[in-house]
Amino acid sequence: MAMSKAKKDLPEEIIFDILYLLPVKSIGRCRCVSKQWNNFLSDPQFIKSHFTLHDHKQEEKLILATWLSQLHTVTFYENEIDDEIDGISRKLNFEHLSDNWVTVAGSCNGLVLVVDRENISIFLINPITLKYHKVPVFDLSLPLLGRNNRRCCNMYGFGYDVVSDDYKVVNLSYYDTNHSEYKADTFVDMYSVRKGVWKRLETPYDHSLTDLASGVLVNGVLHWLACRKTEYSTVIAAFDLTDEKFLELPGPIDLGNNCFMCNLAVIRGCLSISTSISRDKNTITFWMMIEYGVKESWTKFKITEPDLDDSLGTLLCSITDDDLLLDVDEELVVYNMREEQRRDLMIDVTPVMYEVRTFRESLLSPSFGNETEG
């Protein structure tokens, strides 16, 4: 009754301005009010503007694969008793898809790239709307097994090209080899979601000598650790989604060119590189590139804690300005930089640490309106 009266008393322009201010979950309920509201709230332009308005206001959530290969999102909340950050999980159910997820390979604007181990296929999903888009197989992509039964290794990346208004999936693949001195050719394939097509690109780097890891997205650029083809020194290989080319990003001066035992992450929106190789026991050292692309802006930090096993600790992401999320021997651990203390993240699922990603809620489509609903 009150809503009906509001519709009669308020001009449409004011009502629509109010709708822009609603959180993501409320938009779904409001679509049921009328056909007119549903059309307006489902319009791609409204969805895009709504995300732009709310993007920097929303707290980040986690998305991960559990040991049962199920996808779960985790929402953080403040524990009123001891003021610790805990998380409540939600299992994602896609009715027409298998429940055998092995990798969460990327996240951008509320959309997440995931890999289905059972069907060896990749999907773009929206964890909030439960809509998805299956990325088609590229004709030139490497098969799971090649000649002499050599295994194919894959690394993925996902991001948004603001110039072409397009989401792009990047796949780096090569045949595995048992000979460490052998440098495998890396194939770079990129999928345009808007165009629905794949194309093959080139890389000046050897990606087969570093750990398998998904691309880290910062400033519209995907980042991997790679090796120069002429030597064994590692570099930060940066793939620009607009130019569709690889560049080399300068690393921290005091780290040098040896990044074999390092990993990349996003901390407070900045590209970060961490290593557990340290002269100090129980210490993880990491650097943040405060000003993107500026070598001198790399700033050094240390995580030191008596109970921290440095050989098993990996820096994943930041969940607040003070709290960092780590993988310590396949357990999620929160380390508070201000208090210099660690504690286990208390959530109601047991994750398996393939790759954990953060994401923000959005109504954006995984395939520009051609998605399927789970």
mmCIF file of C-alpha atoms in Angstrom, residues 70-218:
data_model
loop_
_atom_site.group_PDB
_atom_site.id
_atom_site.type_symbol
_atom_site.label_atom_id
_atom_site.label_comp_id
_atom_site.label_asym_id
_atom_site.label_seq_id
_atom_site.Cartn_x
_atom_site.Cartn_y
_atom_site.Cartn_z
ATOM 1 C CA GLN A 70 32.325 -26.476 -4.471
ATOM 2 C CA LEU A 71 32.235 -22.731 -5.004
ATOM 3 C CA HIS A 72 31.561 -20.610 -1.920
ATOM 4 C CA THR A 73 31.399 -16.890 -1.339
ATOM 5 C CA VAL A 74 32.400 -15.483 2.039
ATOM 6 C CA THR A 75 30.965 -12.290 3.520
ATOM 7 C CA PHE A 76 32.950 -10.640 6.308
ATOM 8 C CA TYR A 77 31.362 -9.159 9.395
ATOM 9 C CA GLU A 78 32.535 -7.613 12.649
ATOM 10 C CA ASN A 79 32.389 -9.976 15.608
ATOM 11 C CA GLU A 80 30.855 -7.819 18.361
ATOM 12 C CA ILE A 81 32.287 -9.980 21.146
ATOM 13 C CA ASP A 82 36.008 -9.868 20.389
ATOM 14 C CA ASP A 83 36.025 -7.423 17.442
ATOM 15 C CA GLU A 84 37.524 -10.014 15.109
ATOM 16 C CA ILE A 85 36.652 -10.382 11.437
ATOM 17 C CA ASP A 86 34.817 -13.587 10.669
ATOM 18 C CA GLY A 87 33.076 -14.807 7.559
ATOM 19 C CA ILE A 88 29.760 -16.425 6.644
ATOM 20 C CA SER A 89 29.856 -18.622 3.542
ATOM 21 C CA ARG A 90 27.251 -19.215 0.860
ATOM 22 C CA LYS A 91 27.444 -22.147 -1.539
ATOM 23 C CA LEU A 92 26.854 -21.235 -5.182
ATOM 24 C CA ASN A 93 24.472 -23.611 -6.934
ATOM 25 C CA PHE A 94 24.332 -23.593 -10.711
ATOM 26 C CA GLU A 95 21.527 -25.959 -11.626
ATOM 27 C CA HIS A 96 22.757 -26.922 -15.091
ATOM 28 C CA LEU A 97 26.470 -27.091 -14.324
ATOM 29 C CA SER A 98 28.611 -29.714 -12.646
ATOM 30 C CA ASP A 99 29.724 -29.075 -9.076
ATOM 31 C CA ASN A 100 33.399 -29.784 -9.633
ATOM 32 C CA TRP A 101 35.183 -26.441 -9.572
ATOM 33 C CA VAL A 102 38.953 -26.524 -9.307
ATOM 34 C CA THR A 103 40.159 -22.941 -9.793
ATOM 35 C CA VAL A 104 38.957 -19.415 -9.171
ATOM 36 C CA ALA A 105 41.142 -17.765 -11.783
ATOM 37 C CA GLY A 106 40.169 -14.095 -11.834
ATOM 38 C CA SER A 107 37.733 -11.402 -10.748
ATOM 39 C CA CYS A 108 36.713 -8.031 -12.173
ATOM 40 C CA ASN A 109 33.708 -5.751 -11.610
ATOM 41 C CA GLY A 110 31.767 -8.442 -9.753
ATOM 42 C CA LEU A 111 32.347 -11.106 -12.437
ATOM 43 C CA VAL A 112 34.501 -14.156 -11.692
ATOM 44 C CA LEU A 113 36.416 -16.554 -13.952
ATOM 45 C CA VAL A 114 36.205 -20.179 -12.760
ATOM 46 C CA VAL A 115 37.430 -23.508 -14.139
ATOM 47 C CA ASP A 116 35.359 -26.700 -14.183
ATOM 48 C CA ARG A 117 37.690 -29.680 -13.705
ATOM 49 C CA GLU A 118 35.170 -32.346 -14.731
ATOM 50 C CA ASN A 119 34.435 -30.913 -18.182
ATOM 51 C CA ILE A 120 37.750 -29.097 -18.554
ATOM 52 C CA SER A 121 35.982 -25.862 -19.367
ATOM 53 C CA ILE A 122 35.926 -22.286 -18.122
ATOM 54 C CA PHE A 123 33.024 -20.044 -17.172
ATOM 55 C CA LEU A 124 32.373 -16.431 -16.357
ATOM 56 C CA ILE A 125 29.913 -16.173 -13.495
ATOM 57 C CA ASN A 126 28.176 -13.513 -11.452
ATOM 58 C CA PRO A 127 28.101 -14.923 -7.885
ATOM 59 C CA ILE A 128 25.209 -12.647 -6.919
ATOM 60 C CA THR A 129 22.787 -13.102 -9.839
ATOM 61 C CA LEU A 130 23.943 -16.710 -10.484
ATOM 62 C CA LYS A 131 24.111 -16.021 -14.199
ATOM 63 C CA TYR A 132 26.953 -17.467 -16.200
ATOM 64 C CA HIS A 133 28.580 -17.610 -19.592
ATOM 65 C CA LYS A 134 30.501 -20.633 -20.857
ATOM 66 C CA VAL A 135 33.655 -19.582 -22.647
ATOM 67 C CA PRO A 136 33.859 -21.574 -25.913
ATOM 68 C CA VAL A 137 36.841 -23.780 -26.693
ATOM 69 C CA PHE A 138 39.434 -22.219 -28.986
ATOM 70 C CA ASP A 139 40.250 -24.298 -32.080
ATOM 71 C CA LEU A 140 43.969 -23.692 -31.648
ATOM 72 C CA SER A 141 44.096 -24.295 -27.886
ATOM 73 C CA LEU A 142 46.355 -27.064 -26.594
ATOM 74 C CA PRO A 143 44.604 -30.338 -25.768
ATOM 75 C CA LEU A 144 44.813 -31.808 -22.275
ATOM 76 C CA LEU A 145 47.329 -34.378 -23.505
ATOM 77 C CA GLY A 146 49.624 -33.847 -26.449
ATOM 78 C CA ARG A 147 52.315 -35.861 -28.133
ATOM 79 C CA ASN A 148 54.072 -38.387 -25.883
ATOM 80 C CA ASN A 149 51.278 -37.803 -23.327
ATOM 81 C CA ARG A 150 52.803 -34.507 -22.227
ATOM 82 C CA ARG A 151 50.459 -32.624 -19.938
ATOM 83 C CA CYS A 152 49.250 -29.194 -20.937
ATOM 84 C CA CYS A 153 49.632 -26.464 -18.292
ATOM 85 C CA ASN A 154 47.304 -23.466 -18.259
ATOM 86 C CA MET A 155 47.324 -20.083 -16.558
ATOM 87 C CA TYR A 156 44.374 -17.730 -16.902
ATOM 88 C CA GLY A 157 43.715 -14.043 -16.535
ATOM 89 C CA PHE A 158 40.544 -11.957 -16.653
ATOM 90 C CA GLY A 159 39.896 -8.242 -16.825
ATOM 91 C CA TYR A 160 38.032 -5.324 -18.342
ATOM 92 C CA ASP A 161 39.214 -3.180 -21.250
ATOM 93 C CA VAL A 162 37.711 0.246 -20.578
ATOM 94 C CA VAL A 163 38.554 1.559 -24.070
ATOM 95 C CA SER A 164 36.593 -1.093 -25.985
ATOM 96 C CA ASP A 165 34.079 -1.708 -23.142
ATOM 97 C CA ASP A 166 34.926 -5.408 -23.323
ATOM 98 C CA TYR A 167 35.794 -8.179 -20.877
ATOM 99 C CA LYS A 168 38.726 -10.336 -21.928
ATOM 100 C CA VAL A 169 39.944 -13.786 -20.884
ATOM 101 C CA VAL A 170 43.627 -14.594 -21.397
ATOM 102 C CA ASN A 171 44.964 -18.162 -21.465
ATOM 103 C CA LEU A 172 48.694 -18.895 -21.238
ATOM 104 C CA SER A 173 49.403 -22.545 -22.057
ATOM 105 C CA TYR A 174 52.378 -24.787 -22.710
ATOM 106 C CA TYR A 175 53.309 -28.468 -22.673
ATOM 107 C CA ASP A 176 54.867 -29.642 -19.436
ATOM 108 C CA THR A 177 58.310 -31.224 -19.560
ATOM 109 C CA ASN A 178 60.416 -33.195 -17.108
ATOM 110 C CA HIS A 179 63.595 -31.474 -18.212
ATOM 111 C CA SER A 180 64.183 -28.252 -16.276
ATOM 112 C CA GLU A 181 66.657 -26.948 -18.880
ATOM 113 C CA TYR A 182 63.998 -27.179 -21.589
ATOM 114 C CA LYS A 183 62.175 -23.943 -22.298
ATOM 115 C CA ALA A 184 58.651 -24.634 -23.492
ATOM 116 C CA ASP A 185 56.892 -22.426 -26.000
ATOM 117 C CA THR A 186 54.080 -20.491 -24.346
ATOM 118 C CA PHE A 187 50.893 -19.965 -26.344
ATOM 119 C CA VAL A 188 48.895 -16.830 -25.565
ATOM 120 C CA ASP A 189 45.195 -16.911 -26.484
ATOM 121 C CA MET A 190 42.716 -14.124 -25.726
ATOM 122 C CA TYR A 191 38.910 -14.291 -25.743
ATOM 123 C CA SER A 192 36.752 -11.222 -26.277
ATOM 124 C CA VAL A 193 33.443 -11.602 -24.425
ATOM 125 C CA ARG A 194 31.745 -8.849 -26.425
ATOM 126 C CA LYS A 195 32.817 -10.267 -29.802
ATOM 127 C CA GLY A 196 32.634 -13.897 -28.725
ATOM 128 C CA VAL A 197 35.902 -14.779 -30.502
ATOM 129 C CA TRP A 198 39.387 -16.017 -29.620
ATOM 130 C CA LYS A 199 42.665 -14.910 -31.162
ATOM 131 C CA ARG A 200 46.293 -15.905 -30.717
ATOM 132 C CA LEU A 201 48.910 -13.406 -29.545
ATOM 133 C CA GLU A 202 52.633 -13.470 -28.841
ATOM 134 C CA THR A 203 54.737 -13.179 -25.701
ATOM 135 C CA PRO A 204 58.431 -12.348 -25.432
ATOM 136 C CA TYR A 205 58.661 -14.339 -22.194
ATOM 137 C CA ASP A 206 58.945 -17.945 -21.103
ATOM 138 C CA HIS A 207 56.117 -18.669 -18.665
ATOM 139 C CA SER A 208 56.971 -22.346 -18.102
ATOM 140 C CA LEU A 209 59.728 -21.818 -15.515
ATOM 141 C CA THR A 210 57.599 -20.109 -12.865
ATOM 142 C CA ASP A 211 54.780 -21.404 -10.689
ATOM 143 C CA LEU A 212 51.359 -21.852 -12.273
ATOM 144 C CA ALA A 213 49.335 -18.845 -11.165
ATOM 145 C CA SER A 214 46.479 -16.786 -12.520
ATOM 146 C CA GLY A 215 47.060 -13.253 -13.703
ATOM 147 C CA VAL A 216 46.846 -10.471 -11.116
ATOM 148 C CA LEU A 217 44.716 -7.554 -12.339
ATOM 149 C CA VAL A 218 45.785 -4.007 -11.453
#
